[in-house]
mmCIF file of C-alpha atoms in Angstrom:
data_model
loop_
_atom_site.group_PDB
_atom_site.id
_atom_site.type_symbol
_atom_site.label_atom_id
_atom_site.label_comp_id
_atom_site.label_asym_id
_atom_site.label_seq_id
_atom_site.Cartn_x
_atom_site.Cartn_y
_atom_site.Cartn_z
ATOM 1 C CA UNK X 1 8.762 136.523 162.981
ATOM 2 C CA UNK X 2 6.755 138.322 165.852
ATOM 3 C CA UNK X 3 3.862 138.871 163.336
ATOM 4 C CA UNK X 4 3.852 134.892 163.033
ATOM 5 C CA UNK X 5 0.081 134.388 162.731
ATOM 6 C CA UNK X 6 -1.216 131.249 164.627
ATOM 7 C CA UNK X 7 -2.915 128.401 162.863
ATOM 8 C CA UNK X 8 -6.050 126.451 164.369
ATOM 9 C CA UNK X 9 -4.588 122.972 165.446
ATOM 10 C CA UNK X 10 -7.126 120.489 166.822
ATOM 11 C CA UNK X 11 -9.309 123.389 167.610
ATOM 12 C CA UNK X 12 -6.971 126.060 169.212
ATOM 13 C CA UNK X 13 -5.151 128.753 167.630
ATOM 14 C CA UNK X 14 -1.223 127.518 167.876
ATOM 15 C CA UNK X 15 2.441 128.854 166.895
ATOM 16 C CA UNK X 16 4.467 126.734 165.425
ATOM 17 C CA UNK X 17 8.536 125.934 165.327
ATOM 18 C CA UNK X 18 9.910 123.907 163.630
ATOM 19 C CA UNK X 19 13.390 122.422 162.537
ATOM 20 C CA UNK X 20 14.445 118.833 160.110
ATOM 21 C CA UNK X 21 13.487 116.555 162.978
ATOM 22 C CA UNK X 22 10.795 118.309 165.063
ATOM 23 C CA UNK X 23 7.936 120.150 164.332
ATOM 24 C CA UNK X 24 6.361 121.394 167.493
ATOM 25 C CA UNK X 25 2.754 123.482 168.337
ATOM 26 C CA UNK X 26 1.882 125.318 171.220
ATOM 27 C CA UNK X 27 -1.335 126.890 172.082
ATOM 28 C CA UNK X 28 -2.406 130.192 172.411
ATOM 29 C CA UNK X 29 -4.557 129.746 175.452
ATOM 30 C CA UNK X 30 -2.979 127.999 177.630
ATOM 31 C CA UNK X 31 0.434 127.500 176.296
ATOM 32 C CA UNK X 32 -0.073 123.811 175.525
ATOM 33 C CA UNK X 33 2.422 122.327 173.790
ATOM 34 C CA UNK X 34 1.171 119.847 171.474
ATOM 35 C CA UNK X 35 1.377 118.172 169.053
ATOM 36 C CA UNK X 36 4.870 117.256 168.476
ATOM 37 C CA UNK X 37 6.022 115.675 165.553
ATOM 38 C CA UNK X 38 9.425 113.832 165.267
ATOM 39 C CA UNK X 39 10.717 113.066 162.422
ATOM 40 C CA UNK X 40 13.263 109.805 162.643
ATOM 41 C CA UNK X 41 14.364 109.888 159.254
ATOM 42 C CA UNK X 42 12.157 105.890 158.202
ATOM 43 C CA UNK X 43 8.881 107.534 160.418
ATOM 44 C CA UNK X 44 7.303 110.546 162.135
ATOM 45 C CA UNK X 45 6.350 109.805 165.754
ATOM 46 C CA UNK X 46 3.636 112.278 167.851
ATOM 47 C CA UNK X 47 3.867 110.599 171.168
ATOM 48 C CA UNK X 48 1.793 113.673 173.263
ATOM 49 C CA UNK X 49 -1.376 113.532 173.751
ATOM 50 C CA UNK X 50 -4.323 115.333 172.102
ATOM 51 C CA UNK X 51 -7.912 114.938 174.651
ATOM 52 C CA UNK X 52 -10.392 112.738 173.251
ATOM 53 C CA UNK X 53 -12.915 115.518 172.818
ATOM 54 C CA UNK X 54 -10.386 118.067 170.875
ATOM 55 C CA UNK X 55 -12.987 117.726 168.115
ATOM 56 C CA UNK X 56 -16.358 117.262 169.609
ATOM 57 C CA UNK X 57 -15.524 120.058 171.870
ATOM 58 C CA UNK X 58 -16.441 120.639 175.755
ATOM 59 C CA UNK X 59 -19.564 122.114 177.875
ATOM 60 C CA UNK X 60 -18.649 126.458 177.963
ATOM 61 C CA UNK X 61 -18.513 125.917 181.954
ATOM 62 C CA UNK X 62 -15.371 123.358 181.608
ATOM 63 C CA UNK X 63 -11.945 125.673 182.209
ATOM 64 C CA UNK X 64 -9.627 125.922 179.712
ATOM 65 C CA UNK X 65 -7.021 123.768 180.673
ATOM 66 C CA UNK X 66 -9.248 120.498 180.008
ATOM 67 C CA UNK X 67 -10.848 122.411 176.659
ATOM 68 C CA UNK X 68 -7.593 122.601 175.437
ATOM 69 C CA UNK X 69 -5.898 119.585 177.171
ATOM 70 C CA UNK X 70 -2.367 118.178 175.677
ATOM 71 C CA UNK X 71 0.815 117.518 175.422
ATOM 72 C CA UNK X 72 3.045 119.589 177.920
ATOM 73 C CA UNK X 73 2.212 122.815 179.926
ATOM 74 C CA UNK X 74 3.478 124.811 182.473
ATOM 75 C CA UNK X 75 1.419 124.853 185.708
ATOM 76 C CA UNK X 76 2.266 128.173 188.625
ATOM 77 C CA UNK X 77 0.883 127.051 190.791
ATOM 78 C CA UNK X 78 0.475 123.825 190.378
ATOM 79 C CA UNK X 79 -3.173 121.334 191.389
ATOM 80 C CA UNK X 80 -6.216 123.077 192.236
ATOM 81 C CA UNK X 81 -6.386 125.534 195.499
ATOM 82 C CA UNK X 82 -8.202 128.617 196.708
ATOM 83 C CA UNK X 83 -4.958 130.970 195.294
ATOM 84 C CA UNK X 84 -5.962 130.616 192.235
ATOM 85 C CA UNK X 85 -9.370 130.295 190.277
ATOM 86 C CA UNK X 86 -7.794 128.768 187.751
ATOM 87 C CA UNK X 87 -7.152 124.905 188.107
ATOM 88 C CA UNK X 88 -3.209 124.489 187.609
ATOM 89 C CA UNK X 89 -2.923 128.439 187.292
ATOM 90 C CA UNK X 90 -3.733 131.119 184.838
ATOM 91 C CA UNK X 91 -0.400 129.826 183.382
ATOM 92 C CA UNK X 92 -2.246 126.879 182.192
ATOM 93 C CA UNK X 93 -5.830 128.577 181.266
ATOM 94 C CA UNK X 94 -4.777 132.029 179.703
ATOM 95 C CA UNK X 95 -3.990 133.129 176.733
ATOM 96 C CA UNK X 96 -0.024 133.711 176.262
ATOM 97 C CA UNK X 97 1.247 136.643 174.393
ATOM 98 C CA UNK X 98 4.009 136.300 171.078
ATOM 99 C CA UNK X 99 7.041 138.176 171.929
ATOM 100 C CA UNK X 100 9.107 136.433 168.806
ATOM 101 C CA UNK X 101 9.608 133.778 167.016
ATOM 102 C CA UNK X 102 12.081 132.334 164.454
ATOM 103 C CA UNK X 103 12.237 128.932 162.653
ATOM 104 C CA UNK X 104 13.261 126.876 165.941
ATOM 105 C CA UNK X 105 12.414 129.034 169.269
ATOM 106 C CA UNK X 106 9.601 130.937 170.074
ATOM 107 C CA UNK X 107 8.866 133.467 173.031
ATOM 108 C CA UNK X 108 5.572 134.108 174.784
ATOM 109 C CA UNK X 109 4.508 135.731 177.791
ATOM 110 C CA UNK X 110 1.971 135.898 180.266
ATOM 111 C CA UNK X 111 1.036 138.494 183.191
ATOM 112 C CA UNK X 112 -0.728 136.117 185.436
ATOM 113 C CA UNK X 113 -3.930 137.137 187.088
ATOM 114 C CA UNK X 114 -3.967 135.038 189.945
ATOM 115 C CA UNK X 115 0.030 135.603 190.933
ATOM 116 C CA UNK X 116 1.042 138.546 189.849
ATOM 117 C CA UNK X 117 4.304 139.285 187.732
ATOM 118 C CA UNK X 118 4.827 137.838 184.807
ATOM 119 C CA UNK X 119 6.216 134.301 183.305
ATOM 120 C CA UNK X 120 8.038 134.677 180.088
ATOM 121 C CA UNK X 121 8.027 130.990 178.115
ATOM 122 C CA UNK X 122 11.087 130.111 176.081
ATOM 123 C CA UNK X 123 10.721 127.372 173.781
ATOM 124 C CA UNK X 124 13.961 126.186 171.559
ATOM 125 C CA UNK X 125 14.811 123.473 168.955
ATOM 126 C CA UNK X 126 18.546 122.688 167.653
ATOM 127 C CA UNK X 127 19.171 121.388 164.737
ATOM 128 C CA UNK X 128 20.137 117.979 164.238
ATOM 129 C CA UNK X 129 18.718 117.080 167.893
ATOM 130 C CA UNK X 130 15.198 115.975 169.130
ATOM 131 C CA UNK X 131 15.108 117.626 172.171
ATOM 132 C CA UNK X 132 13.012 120.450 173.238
ATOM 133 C CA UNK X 133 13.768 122.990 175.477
ATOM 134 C CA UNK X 134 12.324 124.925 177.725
ATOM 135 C CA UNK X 135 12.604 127.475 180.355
ATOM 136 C CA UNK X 136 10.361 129.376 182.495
ATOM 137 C CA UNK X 137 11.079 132.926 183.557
ATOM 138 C CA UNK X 138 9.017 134.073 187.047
ATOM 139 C CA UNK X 139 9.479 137.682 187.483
ATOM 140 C CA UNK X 140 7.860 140.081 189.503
ATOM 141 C CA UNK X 141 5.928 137.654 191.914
ATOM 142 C CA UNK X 142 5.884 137.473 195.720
ATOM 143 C CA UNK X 143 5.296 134.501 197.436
ATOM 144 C CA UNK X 144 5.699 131.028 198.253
ATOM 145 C CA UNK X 145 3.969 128.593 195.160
ATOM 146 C CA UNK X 146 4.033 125.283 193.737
ATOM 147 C CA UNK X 147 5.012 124.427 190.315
ATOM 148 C CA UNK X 148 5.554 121.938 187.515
ATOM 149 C CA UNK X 149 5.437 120.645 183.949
ATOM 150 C CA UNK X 150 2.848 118.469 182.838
ATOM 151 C CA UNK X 151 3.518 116.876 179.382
ATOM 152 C CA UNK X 152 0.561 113.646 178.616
ATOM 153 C CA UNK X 153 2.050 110.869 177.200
ATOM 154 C CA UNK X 154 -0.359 108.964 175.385
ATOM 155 C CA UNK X 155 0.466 104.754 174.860
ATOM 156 C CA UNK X 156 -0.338 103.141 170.971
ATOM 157 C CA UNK X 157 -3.647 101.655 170.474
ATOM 158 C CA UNK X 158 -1.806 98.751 169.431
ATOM 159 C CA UNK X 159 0.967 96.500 170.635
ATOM 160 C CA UNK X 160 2.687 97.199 174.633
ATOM 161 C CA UNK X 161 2.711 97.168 177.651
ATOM 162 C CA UNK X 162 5.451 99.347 177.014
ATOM 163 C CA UNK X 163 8.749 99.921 179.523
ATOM 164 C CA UNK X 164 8.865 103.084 181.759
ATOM 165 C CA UNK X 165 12.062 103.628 184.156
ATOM 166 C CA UNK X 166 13.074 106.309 186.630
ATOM 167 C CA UNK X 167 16.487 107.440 187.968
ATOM 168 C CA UNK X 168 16.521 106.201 191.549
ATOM 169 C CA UNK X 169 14.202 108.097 194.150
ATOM 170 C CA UNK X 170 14.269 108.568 198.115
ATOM 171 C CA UNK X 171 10.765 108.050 198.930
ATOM 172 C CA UNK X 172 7.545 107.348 196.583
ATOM 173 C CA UNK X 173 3.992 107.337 197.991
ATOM 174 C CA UNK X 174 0.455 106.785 196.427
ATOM 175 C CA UNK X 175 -1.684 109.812 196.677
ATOM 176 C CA UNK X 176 -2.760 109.711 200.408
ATOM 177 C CA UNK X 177 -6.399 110.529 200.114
ATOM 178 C CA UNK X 178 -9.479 109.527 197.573
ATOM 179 C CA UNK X 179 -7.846 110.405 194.149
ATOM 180 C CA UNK X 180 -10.951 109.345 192.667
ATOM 181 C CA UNK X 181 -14.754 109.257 193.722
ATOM 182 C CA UNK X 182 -16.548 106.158 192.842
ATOM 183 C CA UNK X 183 -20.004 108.215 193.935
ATOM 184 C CA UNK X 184 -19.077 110.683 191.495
ATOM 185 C CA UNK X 185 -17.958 108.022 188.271
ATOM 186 C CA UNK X 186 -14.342 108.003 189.238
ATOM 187 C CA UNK X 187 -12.147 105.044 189.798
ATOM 188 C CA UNK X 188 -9.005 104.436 191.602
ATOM 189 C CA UNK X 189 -6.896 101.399 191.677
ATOM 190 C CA UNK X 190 -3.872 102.175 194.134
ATOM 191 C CA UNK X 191 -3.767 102.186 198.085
ATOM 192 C CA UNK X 192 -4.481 105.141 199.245
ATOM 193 C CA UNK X 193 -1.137 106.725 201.190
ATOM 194 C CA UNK X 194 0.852 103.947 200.134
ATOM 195 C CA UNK X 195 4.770 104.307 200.482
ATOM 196 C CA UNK X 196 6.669 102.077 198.601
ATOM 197 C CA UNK X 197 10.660 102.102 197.657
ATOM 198 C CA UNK X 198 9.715 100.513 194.088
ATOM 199 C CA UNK X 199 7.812 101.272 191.097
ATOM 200 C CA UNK X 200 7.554 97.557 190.728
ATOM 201 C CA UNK X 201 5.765 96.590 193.903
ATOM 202 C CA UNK X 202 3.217 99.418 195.004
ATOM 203 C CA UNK X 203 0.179 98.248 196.963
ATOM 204 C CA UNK X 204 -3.125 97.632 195.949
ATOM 205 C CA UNK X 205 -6.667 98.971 197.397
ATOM 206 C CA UNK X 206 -7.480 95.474 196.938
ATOM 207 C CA UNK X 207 -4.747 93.955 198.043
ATOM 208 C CA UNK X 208 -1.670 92.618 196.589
ATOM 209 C CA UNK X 209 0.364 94.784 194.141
ATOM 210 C CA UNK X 210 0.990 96.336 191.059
ATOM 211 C CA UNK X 211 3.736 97.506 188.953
ATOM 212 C CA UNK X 212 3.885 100.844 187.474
ATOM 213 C CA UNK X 213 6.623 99.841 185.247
ATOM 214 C CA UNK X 214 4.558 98.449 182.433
ATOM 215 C CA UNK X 215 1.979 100.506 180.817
ATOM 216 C CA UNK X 216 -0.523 100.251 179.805
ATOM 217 C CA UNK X 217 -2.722 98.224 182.678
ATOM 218 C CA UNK X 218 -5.383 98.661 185.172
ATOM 219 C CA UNK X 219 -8.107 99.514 182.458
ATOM 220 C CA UNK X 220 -11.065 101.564 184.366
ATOM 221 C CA UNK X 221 -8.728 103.253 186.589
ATOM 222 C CA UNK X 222 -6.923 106.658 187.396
ATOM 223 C CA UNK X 223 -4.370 106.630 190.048
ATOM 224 C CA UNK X 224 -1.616 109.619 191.249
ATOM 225 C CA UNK X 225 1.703 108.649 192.552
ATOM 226 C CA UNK X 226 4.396 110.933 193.617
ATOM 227 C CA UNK X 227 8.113 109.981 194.075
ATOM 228 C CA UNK X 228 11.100 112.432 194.687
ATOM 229 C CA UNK X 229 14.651 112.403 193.088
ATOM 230 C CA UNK X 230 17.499 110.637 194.907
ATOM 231 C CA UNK X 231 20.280 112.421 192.817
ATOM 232 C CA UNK X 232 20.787 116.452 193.788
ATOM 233 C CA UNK X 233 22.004 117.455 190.213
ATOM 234 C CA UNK X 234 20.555 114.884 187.766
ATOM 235 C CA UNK X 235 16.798 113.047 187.257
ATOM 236 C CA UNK X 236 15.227 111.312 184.922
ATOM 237 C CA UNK X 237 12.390 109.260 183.080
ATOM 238 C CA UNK X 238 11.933 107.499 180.176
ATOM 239 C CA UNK X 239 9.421 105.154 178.556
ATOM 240 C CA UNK X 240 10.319 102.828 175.673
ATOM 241 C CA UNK X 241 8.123 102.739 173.035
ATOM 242 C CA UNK X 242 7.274 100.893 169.288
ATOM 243 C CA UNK X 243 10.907 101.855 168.252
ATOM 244 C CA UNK X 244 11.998 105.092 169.942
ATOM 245 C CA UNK X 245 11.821 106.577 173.588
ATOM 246 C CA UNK X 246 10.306 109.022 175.138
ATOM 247 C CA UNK X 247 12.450 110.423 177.796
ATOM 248 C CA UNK X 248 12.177 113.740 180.167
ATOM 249 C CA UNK X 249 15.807 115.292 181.774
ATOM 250 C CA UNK X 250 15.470 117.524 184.977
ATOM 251 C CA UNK X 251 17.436 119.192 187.463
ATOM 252 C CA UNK X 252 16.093 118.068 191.038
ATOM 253 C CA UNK X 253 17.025 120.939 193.074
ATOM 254 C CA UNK X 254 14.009 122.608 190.467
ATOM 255 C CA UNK X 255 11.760 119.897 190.303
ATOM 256 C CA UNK X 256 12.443 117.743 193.407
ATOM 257 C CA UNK X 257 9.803 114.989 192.764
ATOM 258 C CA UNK X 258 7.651 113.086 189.871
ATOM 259 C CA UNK X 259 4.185 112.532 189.626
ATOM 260 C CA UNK X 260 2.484 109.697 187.614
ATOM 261 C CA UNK X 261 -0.601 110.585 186.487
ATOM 262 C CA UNK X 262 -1.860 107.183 185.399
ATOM 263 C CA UNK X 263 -4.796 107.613 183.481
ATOM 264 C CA UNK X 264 -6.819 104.946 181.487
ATOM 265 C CA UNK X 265 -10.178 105.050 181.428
ATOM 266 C CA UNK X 266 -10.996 106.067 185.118
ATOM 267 C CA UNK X 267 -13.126 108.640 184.929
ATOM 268 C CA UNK X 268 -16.475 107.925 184.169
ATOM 269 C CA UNK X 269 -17.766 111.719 184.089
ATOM 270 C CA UNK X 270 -17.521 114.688 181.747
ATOM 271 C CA UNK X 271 -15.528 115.531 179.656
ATOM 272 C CA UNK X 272 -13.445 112.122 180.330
ATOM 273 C CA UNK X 273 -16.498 109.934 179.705
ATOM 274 C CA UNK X 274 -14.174 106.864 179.514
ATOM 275 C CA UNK X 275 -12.613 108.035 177.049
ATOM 276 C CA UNK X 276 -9.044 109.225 178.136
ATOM 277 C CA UNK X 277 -7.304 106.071 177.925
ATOM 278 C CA UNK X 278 -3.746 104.913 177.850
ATOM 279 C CA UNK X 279 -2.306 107.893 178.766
ATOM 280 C CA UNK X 280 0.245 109.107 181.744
ATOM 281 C CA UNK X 281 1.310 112.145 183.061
ATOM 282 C CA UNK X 282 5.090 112.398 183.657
ATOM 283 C CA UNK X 283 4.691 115.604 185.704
ATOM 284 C CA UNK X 284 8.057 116.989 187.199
ATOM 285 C CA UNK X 285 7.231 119.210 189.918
ATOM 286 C CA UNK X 286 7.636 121.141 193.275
ATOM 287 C CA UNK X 287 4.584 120.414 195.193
ATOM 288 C CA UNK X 288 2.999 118.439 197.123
ATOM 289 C CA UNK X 289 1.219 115.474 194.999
ATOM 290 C CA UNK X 290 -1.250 118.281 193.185
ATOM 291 C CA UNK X 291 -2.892 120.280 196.352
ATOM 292 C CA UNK X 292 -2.040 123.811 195.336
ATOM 293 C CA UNK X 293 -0.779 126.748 197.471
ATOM 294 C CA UNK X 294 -2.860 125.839 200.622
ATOM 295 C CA UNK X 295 -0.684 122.818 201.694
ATOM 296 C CA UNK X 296 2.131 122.638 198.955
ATOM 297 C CA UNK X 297 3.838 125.802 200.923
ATOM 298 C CA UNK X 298 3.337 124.850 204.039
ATOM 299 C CA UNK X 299 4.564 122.294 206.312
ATOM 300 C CA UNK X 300 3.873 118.656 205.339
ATOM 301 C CA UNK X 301 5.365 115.126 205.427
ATOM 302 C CA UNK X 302 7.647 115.777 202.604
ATOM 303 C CA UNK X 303 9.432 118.980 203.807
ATOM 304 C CA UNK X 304 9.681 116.792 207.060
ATOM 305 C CA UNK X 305 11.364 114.535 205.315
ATOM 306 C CA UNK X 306 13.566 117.192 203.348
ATOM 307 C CA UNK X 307 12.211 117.361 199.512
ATOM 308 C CA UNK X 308 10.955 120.993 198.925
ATOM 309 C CA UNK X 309 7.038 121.545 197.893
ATOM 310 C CA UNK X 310 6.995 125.117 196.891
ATOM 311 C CA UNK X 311 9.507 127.725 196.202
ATOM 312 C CA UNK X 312 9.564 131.189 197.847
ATOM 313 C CA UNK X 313 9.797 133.617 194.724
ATOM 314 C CA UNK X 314 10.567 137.290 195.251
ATOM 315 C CA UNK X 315 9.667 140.314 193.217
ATOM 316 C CA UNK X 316 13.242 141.424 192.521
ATOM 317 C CA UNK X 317 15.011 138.435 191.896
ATOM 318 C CA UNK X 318 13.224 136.712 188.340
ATOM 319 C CA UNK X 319 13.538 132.639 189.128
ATOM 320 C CA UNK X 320 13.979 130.988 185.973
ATOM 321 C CA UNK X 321 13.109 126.665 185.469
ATOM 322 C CA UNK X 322 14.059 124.513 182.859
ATOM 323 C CA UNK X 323 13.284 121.502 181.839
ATOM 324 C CA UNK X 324 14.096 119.051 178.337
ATOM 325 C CA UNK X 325 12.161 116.825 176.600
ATOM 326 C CA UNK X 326 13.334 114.585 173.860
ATOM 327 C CA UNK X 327 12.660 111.468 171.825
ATOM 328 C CA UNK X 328 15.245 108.811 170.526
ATOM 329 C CA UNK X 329 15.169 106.071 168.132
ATOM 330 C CA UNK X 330 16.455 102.567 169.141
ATOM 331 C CA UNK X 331 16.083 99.218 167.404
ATOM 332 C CA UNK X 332 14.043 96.617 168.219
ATOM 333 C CA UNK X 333 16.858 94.507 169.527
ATOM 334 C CA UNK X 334 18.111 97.569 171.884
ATOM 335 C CA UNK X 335 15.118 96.478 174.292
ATOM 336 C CA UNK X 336 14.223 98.234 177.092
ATOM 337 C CA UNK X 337 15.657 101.555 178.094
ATOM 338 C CA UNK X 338 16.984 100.655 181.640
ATOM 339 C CA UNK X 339 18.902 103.613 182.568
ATOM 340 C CA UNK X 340 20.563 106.943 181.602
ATOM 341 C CA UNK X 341 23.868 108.257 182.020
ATOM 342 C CA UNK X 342 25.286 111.755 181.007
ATOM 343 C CA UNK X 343 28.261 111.848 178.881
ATOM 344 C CA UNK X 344 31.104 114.131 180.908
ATOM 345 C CA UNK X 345 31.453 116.939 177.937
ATOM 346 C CA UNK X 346 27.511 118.207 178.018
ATOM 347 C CA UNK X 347 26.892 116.864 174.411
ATOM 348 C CA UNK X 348 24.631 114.109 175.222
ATOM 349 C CA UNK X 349 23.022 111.488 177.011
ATOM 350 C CA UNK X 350 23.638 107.224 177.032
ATOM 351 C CA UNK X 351 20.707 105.350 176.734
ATOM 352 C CA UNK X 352 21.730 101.885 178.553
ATOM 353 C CA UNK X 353 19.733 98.539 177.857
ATOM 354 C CA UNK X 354 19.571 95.394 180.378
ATOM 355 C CA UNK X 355 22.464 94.118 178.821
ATOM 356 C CA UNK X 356 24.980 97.174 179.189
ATOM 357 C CA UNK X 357 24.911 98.246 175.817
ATOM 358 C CA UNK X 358 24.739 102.031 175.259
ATOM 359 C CA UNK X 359 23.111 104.248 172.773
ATOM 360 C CA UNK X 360 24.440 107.864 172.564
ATOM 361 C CA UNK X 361 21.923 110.520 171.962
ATOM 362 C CA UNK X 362 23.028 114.389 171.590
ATOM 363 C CA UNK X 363 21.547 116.762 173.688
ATOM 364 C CA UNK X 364 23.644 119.754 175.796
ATOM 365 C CA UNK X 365 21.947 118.301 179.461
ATOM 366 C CA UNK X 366 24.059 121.196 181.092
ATOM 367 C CA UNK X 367 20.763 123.638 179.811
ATOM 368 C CA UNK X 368 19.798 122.190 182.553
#
């Protein structure tokens, strides 16, 4: 299916895959994968999110990657930094090139401008599953850059705060600098440079504390946390939702740390306008919080305290990432999704409540 002609979703021209339980867009510019529709047999879930202004439509100076803004997309390199004129790379502004399709993976590629080489996108359904997966290939590049996935969750309108866990980390930290300009219409919430060891009890600017378990909260306010994977091999997050989670599966020695991009309503300026609300970034990444190639590569607190912030990638030697994504359904009396545990054969995942119960959901974690 290489001639696969892509259809205008929410504004953009996407391809589309698709299999019984998922059907799945990504854009042409950009390679922004939204939306994503699971199918769990009584209902269809979309939990990614769509911007607020995918129909009214952005100012022609705004870059791409908030024109198009959803879902997941790839970012090399990652943040915003003199490297690169392109805020979270070209990766994440340009248009991507089909190099095949079929019913349940599709191929694109693009030759970066800002980095060189090339970064081949693999994107792969199985049937009977509702897991995505995805892999990056880096070839031809020289160079030490940042990296990371950045799928947008966005929270229901209606009922909540919802339930988001982690697999353990080493060392979490609010973003140590002024996330946010109130001068400007932006609004932050956390303590600036904050370390904390829980999710549960991270300072406020105010004073006192906040959880970042529940979600949503802190109405008029975007925040940017970063906390970094305990486990070597195996990492984690999930959020329970109306009925199903949402959960993302990552190998740490790739993506060493998490960022939570908390975003509800903080931004006062254009194109936010208030508007981008109940929404968080579950961005697995190597980098430092989101400064780009400037400080992510070089030395800082976390490669002082041993959790990598770039990769060195070399011209001969292609690097490839991967990363899954998946949903699952779970009854109301399941509860909260407290942990995860692999299964030891590579067919799936346990989904494990407060109470020790277990819910098995298929999906071959050794991709990863």
């Amino acid at each position: 299916m290489l001639n696969q002609k892509p259809s205008i979703i929410h504004g953009f021209p996407s391809y589309k895959i698709a299999t019984k339980e998922i059907e799945l867009y990504v854009t042409v510019t950009g390679g922004q994968m939204a939306p994503v529709n699971f199918d769990l047999g009584d209902r269809k879930v979309s939990p990614y999110s769509i911007s607020p202004w995918a129909k009214s439509g952005c100012s022609d100076d705004t870059p791409n990657l908030l024109k198009v803004l959803r879902g997941d997309f790839f970012c090399l390199p990652f943040g915003g930094s003199e490297c690169s004129p392109h805020p979270h790379g070209a990766t994440a502004n340009l248009d991507w090139k089909l190099l095949s399709s079929s019913d349940n993976k599709l191929i694109l590629e693009i030759k970066p401008e800002d980095i060189g080489g090339s970064v081949t996108k693999e994107i792969s359904l199985v049937d009977g599953q509702h897991a995505i997966y995805q892999q990056h290939r880096i070839a031809g590049v020289d160079g030490s850059y940042n990296y990371g996935h950045h799928p947008i969750i966005e929270f229901p309108e209606e009922g909540g705060p919802f339930e988001i866990r982690t697999s353990p980390f080493k060392y979490g930290q609010v973003y140590p600098g002024p996330f946010e300009n109130p001068d400007e219409g932006g609004h932050s919430s956390l303590k600036q440079g904050a370390v904390f060891d829980s999710l549960d009890n991270v300072p406020l600017a105010d004073g006192g504390s906040a959880s970042l378990l529940s979600y949503p909260a802190r109405d008029g306010f975007d925040d940017l946390v970063l906390f970094s994977a305990l486990d070597d091999h195996f990492a984690w997050t999930v959020i329970t939702l109306d009925g199903y989670a949402w959960i993302a599966l990552k190998d740490p020695k790739q993506f060493p740390s998490t960022l939570f991009w908390i975003s509800n309503g903080g931004r006062d300026y254009t194109p936010w306008n208030k508007e981008h609300r109940r929404r968080i970034g579950i961005e697995d990444v190597c980098s430092y919080f989101h400064e780009g190639c400037e400080k992510s590569p070089t030395k800082n607190h976390l490669n002082e305290l041993g959790i990598p912030t770039s990769n060195t990638f070399e011209k001969e030697n292609p690097t490839v990432l991967k990363h899954i994504q998946m949903v699952h359904p779970i009854d109301a009396e399941f509860g909260t999704v407290e942990s995860i545990q692999r299964d030891e054969d590579g067919k799936g995942i346990f989904l494990i409540n407060k109470e020790g119960e277990r819910e098995f959901a298929a999906v071959n974690w050794k991709f990863l």
